[in-house]
PDB file of C-alpha atoms in Angstrom:
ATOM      1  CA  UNK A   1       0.000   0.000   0.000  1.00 58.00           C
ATOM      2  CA  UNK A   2       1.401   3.177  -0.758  1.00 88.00           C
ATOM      3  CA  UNK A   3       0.221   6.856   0.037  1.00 92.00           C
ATOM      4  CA  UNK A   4      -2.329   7.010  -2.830  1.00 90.00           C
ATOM      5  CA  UNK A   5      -3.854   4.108  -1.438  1.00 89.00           C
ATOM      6  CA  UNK A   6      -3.905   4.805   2.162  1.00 92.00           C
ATOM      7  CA  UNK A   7      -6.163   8.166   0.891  1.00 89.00           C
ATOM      8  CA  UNK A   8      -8.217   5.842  -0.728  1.00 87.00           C
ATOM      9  CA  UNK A   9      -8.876   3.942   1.932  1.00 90.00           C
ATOM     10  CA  UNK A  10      -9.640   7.114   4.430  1.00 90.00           C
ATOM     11  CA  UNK A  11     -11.131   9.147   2.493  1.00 92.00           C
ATOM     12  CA  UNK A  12     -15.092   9.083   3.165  1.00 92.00           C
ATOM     13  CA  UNK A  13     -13.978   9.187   7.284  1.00 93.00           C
ATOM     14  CA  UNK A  14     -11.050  12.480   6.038  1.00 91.00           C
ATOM     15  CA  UNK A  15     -13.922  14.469   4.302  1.00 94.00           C
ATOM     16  CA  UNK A  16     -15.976  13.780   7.712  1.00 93.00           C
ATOM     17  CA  UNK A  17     -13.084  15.007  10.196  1.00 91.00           C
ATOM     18  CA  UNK A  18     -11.196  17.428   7.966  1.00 91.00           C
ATOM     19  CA  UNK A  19     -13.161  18.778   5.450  1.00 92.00           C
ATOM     20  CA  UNK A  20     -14.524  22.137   7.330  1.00 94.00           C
ATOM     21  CA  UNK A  21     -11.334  22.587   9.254  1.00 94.00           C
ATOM     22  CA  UNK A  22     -10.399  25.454   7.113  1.00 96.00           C
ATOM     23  CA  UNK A  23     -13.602  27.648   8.495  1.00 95.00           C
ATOM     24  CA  UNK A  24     -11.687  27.571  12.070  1.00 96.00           C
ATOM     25  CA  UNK A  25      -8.073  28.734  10.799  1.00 96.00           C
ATOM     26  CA  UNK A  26      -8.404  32.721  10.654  1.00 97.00           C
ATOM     27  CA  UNK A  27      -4.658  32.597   9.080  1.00 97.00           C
ATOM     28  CA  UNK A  28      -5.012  29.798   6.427  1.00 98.00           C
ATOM     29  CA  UNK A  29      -7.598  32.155   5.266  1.00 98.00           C
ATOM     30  CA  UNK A  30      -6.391  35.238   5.376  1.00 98.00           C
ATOM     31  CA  UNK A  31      -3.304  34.176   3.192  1.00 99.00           C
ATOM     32  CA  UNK A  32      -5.560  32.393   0.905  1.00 99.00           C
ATOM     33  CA  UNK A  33      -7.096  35.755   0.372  1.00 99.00           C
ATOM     34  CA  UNK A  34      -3.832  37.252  -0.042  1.00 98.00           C
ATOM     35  CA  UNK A  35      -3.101  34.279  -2.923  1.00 99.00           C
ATOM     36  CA  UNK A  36      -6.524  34.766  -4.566  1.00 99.00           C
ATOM     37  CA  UNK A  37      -5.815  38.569  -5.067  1.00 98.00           C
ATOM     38  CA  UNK A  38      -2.288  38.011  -6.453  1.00 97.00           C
ATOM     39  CA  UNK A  39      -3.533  35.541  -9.086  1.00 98.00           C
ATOM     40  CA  UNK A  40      -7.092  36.334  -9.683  1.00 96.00           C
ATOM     41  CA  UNK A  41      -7.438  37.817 -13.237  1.00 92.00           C
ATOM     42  CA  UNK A  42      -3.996  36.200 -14.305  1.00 95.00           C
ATOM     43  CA  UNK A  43      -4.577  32.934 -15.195  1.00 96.00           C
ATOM     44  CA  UNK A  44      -6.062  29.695 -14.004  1.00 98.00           C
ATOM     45  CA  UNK A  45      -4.286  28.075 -10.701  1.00 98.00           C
ATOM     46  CA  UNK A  46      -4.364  24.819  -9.219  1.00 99.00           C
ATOM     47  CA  UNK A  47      -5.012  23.367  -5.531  1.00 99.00           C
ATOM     48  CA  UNK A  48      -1.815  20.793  -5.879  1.00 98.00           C
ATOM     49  CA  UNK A  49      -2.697  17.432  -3.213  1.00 97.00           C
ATOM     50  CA  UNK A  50      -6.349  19.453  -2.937  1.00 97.00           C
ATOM     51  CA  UNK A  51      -8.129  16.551  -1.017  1.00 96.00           C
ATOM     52  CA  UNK A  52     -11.647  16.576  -0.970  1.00 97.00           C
ATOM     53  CA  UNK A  53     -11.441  20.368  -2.112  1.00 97.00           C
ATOM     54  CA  UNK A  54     -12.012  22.513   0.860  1.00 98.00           C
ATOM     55  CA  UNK A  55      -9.073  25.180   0.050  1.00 98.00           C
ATOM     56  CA  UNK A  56     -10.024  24.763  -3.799  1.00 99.00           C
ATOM     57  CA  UNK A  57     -13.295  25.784  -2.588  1.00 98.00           C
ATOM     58  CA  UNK A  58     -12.585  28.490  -1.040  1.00 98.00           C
ATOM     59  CA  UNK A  59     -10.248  30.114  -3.864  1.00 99.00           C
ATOM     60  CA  UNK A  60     -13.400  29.270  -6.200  1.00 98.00           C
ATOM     61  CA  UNK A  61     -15.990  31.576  -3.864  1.00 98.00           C
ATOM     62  CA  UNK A  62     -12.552  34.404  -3.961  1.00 98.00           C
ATOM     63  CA  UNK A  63     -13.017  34.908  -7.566  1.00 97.00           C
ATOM     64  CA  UNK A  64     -10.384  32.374  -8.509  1.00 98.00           C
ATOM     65  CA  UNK A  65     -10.320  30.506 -11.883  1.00 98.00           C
ATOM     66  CA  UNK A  66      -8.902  27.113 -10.232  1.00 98.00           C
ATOM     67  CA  UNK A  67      -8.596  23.176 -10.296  1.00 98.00           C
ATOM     68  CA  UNK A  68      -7.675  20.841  -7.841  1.00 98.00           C
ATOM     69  CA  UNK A  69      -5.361  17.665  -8.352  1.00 98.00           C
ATOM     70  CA  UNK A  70      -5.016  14.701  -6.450  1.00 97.00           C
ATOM     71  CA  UNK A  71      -3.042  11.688  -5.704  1.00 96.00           C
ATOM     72  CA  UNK A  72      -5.730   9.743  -4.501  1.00 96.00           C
ATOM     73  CA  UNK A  73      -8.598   9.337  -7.063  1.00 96.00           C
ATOM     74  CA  UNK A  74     -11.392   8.665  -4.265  1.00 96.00           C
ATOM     75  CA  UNK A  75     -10.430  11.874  -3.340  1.00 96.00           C
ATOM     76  CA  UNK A  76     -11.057  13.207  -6.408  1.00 98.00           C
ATOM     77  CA  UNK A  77     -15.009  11.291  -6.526  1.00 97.00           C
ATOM     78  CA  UNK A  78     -15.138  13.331  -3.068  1.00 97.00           C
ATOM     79  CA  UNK A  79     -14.014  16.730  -4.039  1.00 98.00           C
ATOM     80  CA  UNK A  80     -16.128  16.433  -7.539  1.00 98.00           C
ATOM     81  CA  UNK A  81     -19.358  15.260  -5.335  1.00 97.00           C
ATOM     82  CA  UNK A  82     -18.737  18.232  -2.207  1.00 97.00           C
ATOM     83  CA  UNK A  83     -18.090  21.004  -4.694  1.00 97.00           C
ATOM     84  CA  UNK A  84     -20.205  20.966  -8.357  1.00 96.00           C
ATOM     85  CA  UNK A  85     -19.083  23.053 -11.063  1.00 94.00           C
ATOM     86  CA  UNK A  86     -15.093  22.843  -9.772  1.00 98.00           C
ATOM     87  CA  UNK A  87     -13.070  20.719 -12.050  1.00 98.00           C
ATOM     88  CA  UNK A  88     -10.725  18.015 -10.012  1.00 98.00           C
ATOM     89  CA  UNK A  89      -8.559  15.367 -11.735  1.00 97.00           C
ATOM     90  CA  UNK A  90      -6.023  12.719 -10.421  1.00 97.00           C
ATOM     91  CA  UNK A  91      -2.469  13.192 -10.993  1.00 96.00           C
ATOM     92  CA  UNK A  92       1.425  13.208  -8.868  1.00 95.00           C
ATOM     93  CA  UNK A  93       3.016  16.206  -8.622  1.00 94.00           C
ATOM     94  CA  UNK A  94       6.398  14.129  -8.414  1.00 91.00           C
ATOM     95  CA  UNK A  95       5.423  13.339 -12.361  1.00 91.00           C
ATOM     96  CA  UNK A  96       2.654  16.132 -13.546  1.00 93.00           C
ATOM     97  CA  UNK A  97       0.967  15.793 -16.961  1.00 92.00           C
ATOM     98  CA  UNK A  98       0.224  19.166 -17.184  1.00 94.00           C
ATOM     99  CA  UNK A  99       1.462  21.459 -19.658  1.00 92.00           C
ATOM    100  CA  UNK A 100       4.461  23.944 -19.237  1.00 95.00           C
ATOM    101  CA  UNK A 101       3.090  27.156 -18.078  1.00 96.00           C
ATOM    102  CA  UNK A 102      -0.340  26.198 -17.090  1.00 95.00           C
ATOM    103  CA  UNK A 103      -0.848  27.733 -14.449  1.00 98.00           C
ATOM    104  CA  UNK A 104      -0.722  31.936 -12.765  1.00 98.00           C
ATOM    105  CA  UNK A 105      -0.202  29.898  -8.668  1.00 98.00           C
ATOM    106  CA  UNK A 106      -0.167  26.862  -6.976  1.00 99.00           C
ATOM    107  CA  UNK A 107      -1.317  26.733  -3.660  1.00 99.00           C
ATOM    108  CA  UNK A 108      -0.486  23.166  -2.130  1.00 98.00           C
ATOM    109  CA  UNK A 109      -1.546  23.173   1.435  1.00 98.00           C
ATOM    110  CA  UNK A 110      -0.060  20.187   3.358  1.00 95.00           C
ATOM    111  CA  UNK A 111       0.289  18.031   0.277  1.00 95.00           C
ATOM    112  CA  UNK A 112       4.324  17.970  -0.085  1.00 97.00           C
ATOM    113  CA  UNK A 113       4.828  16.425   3.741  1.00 95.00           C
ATOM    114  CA  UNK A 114       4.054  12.854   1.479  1.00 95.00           C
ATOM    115  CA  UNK A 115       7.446  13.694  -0.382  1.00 96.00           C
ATOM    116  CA  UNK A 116      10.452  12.169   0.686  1.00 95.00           C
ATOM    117  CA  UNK A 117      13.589  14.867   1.240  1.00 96.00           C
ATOM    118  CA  UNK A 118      15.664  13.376  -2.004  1.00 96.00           C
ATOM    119  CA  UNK A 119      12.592  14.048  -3.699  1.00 97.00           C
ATOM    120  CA  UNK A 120      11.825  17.294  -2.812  1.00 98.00           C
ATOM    121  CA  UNK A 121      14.045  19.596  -5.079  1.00 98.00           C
ATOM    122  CA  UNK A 122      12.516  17.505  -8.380  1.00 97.00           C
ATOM    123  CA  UNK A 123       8.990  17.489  -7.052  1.00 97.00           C
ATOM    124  CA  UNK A 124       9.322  21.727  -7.227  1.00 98.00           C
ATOM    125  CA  UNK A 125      10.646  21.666 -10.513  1.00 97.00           C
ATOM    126  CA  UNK A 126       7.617  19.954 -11.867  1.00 97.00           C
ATOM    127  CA  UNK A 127       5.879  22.936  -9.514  1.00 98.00           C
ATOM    128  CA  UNK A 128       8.160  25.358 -11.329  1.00 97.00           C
ATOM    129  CA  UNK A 129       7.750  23.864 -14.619  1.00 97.00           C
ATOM    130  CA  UNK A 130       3.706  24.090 -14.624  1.00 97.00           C
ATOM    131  CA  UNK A 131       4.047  27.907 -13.605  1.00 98.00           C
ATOM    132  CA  UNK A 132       4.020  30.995 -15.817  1.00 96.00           C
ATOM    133  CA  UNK A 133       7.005  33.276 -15.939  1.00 96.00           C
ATOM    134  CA  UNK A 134       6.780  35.015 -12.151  1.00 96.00           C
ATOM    135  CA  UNK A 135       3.609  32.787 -10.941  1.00 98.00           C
ATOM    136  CA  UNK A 136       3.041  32.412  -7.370  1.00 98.00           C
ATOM    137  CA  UNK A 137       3.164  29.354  -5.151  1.00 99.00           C
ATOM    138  CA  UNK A 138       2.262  29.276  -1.663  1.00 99.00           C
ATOM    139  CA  UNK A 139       3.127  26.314   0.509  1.00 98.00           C
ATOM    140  CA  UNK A 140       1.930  24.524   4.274  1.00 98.00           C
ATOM    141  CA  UNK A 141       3.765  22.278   5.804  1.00 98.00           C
ATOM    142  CA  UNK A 142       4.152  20.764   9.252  1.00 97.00           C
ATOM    143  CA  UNK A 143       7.713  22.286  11.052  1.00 98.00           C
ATOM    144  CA  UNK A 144       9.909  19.945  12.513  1.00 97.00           C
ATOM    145  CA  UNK A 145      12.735  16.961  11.297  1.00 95.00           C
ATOM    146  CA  UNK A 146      10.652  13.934  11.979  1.00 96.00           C
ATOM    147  CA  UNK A 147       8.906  11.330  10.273  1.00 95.00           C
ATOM    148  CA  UNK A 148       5.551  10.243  11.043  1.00 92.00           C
ATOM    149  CA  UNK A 149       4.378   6.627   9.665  1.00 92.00           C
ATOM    150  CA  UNK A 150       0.904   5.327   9.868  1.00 86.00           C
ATOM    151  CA  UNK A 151       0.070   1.624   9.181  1.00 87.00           C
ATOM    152  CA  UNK A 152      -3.183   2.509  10.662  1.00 85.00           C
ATOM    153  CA  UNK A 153      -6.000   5.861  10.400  1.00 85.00           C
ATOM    154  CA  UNK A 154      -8.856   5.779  11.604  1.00 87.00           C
ATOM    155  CA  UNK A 155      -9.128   2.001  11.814  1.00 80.00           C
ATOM    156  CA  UNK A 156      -7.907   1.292   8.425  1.00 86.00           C
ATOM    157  CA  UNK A 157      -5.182  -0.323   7.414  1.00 90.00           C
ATOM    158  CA  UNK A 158      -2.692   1.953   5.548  1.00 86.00           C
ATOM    159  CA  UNK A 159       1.211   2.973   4.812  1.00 86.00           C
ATOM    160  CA  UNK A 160       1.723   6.683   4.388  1.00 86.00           C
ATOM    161  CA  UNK A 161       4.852   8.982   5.624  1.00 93.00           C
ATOM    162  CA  UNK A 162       4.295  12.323   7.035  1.00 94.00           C
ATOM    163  CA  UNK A 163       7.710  14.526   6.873  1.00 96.00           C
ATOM    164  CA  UNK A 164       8.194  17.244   8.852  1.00 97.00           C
ATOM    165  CA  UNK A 165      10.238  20.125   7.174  1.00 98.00           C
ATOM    166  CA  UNK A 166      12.448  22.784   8.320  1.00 98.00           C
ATOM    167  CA  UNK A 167      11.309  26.505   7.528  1.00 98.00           C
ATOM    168  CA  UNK A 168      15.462  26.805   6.292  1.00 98.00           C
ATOM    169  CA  UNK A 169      15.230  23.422   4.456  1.00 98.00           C
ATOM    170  CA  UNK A 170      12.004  24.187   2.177  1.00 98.00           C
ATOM    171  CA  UNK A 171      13.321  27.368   1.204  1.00 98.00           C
ATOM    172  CA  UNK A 172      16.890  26.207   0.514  1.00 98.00           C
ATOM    173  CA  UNK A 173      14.999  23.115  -1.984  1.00 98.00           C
ATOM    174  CA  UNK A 174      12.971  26.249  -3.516  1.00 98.00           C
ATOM    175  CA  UNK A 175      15.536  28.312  -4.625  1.00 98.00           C
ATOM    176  CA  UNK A 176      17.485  25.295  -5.726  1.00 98.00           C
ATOM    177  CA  UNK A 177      14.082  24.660  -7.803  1.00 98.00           C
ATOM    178  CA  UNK A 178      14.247  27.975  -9.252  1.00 97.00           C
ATOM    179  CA  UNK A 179      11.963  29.924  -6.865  1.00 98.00           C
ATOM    180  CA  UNK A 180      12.453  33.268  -4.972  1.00 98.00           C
ATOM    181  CA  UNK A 181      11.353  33.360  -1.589  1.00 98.00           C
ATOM    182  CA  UNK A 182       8.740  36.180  -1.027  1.00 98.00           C
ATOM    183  CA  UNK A 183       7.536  35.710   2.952  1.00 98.00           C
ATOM    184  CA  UNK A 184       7.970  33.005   5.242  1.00 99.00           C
ATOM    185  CA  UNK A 185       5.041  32.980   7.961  1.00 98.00           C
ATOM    186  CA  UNK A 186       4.947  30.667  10.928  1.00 98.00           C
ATOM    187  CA  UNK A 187       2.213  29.845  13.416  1.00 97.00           C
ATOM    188  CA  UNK A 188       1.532  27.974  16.518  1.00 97.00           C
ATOM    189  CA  UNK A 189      -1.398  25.418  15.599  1.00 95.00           C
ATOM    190  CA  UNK A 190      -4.888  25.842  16.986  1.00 95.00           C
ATOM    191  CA  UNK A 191      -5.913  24.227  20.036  1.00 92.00           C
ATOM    192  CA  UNK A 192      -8.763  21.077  19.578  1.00 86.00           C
ATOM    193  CA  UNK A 193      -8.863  22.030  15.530  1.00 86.00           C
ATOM    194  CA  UNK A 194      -5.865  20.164  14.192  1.00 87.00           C
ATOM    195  CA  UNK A 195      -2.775  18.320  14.986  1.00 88.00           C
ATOM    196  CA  UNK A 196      -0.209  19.893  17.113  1.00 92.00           C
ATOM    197  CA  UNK A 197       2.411  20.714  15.265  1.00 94.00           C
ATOM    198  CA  UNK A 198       3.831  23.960  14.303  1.00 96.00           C
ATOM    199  CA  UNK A 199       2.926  25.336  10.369  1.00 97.00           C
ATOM    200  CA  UNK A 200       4.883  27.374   8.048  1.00 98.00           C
ATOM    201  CA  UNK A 201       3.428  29.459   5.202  1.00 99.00           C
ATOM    202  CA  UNK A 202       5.608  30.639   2.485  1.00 99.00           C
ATOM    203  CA  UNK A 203       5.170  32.231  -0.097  1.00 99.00           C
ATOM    204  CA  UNK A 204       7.958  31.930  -3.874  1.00 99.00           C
ATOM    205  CA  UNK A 205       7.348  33.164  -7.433  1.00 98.00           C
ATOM    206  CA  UNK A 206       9.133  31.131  -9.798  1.00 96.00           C
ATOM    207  CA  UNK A 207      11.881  32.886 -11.677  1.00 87.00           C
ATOM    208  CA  UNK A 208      12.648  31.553 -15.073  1.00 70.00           C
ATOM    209  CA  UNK A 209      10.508  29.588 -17.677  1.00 49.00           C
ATOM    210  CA  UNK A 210      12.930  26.605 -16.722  1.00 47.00           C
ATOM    211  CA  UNK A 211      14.659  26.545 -13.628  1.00 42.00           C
TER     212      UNK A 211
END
């Protein structure tokens, strides 16, 4: 079993527990209305590892022309039954299928903690890659150096990694990737809304056509 998989399997009992999570995180969506003004009007972005589609929702209602993609294609039949009239598709942002250029942002909110560190600086480039000249990304991650494995959620069986990244780390693999680092924001997390862990917010245009 392997991380697209283990959404599968968790994914009706995930939309249940996580979907409305973003209503009780004033900061997530205050910088999600700071992304939706810097891309609105631009060009089309994309909700990278976008779930069941609550953050692609909420871009949508901001006035943003946007799709999600997914790893896990249950979470795809989720996000396409929670939110009509959004489009959502499966696909790995280690190995996109999308076309150079596609897109004015990214915003990929907790979906890179799945990608292993050696990974990391070849998973942006296929960010970078998908960007226009100067598009914006905004990442969320969990802060820390540990790794978190799960054989089992929520009583079912699975096999996923959670990585913890360093605010230092993520930006060093950015620039490497051919990013410039705009703002890095960090937050304690929210008591009794999510898991305790500290977040980082950061926010890199991508420099080049090809980094």
């Amino acid at each position: 079993m392997n991380t697209r998989a283990s959404y599968d399997a968790v994914a009706d009992e995930y939309v249940r527990r996580i979907y409305d999570e973003l209503q009780h995180k004033p900061l997530d969506r205050q910088l999600l209305d700071r992304f939706a003004a810097s891309v609105r009007g631009i060009g089309p972005a994309c909700d990278m590892g976008c779930g069941p589609g609550p953050v692609t929702r909420y871009l949508h209602e901001h006035g943003v022309q946007i799709c999600g993609i997914d790893v896990s294609p249950r979470m795809v039949e989720r996000a396409r039954l929670l939110n009509p009239g959004i489009e959502f598709r499966a696909g790995d942002m280690m190995a996109l299928a999308e076309a150079d250029g596609g897109f004015a942002g990214i915003a990929a909110f907790y979906s890179l903690i799945h990608v292993p560190r050696g990974d990391m600086v070849q998973t942006l480039r296929q960010l970078h890659r998908v960007l226009l000249p100067g598009g914006l990304i905004l990442l969320a991650f969990h802060i820390g150096e540990q790794t978190i494995r799960l054989d089992e959620w929520w009583d079912q069986k699975v096999c996923v990694d959670f990585h913890f990244f360093q605010s230092a780390e993520m930006t060093d693999w950015l620039m490497a990737a051919g990013f410039e680092i705009e703002e890095i924001i960090e937050r304690e997390p929210y008591p009794e809304i999510e898991h305790q862990s500290r977040r980082c917010y950061l926010f890199a245009r991508q420099l080049t056509a090809d980094a």
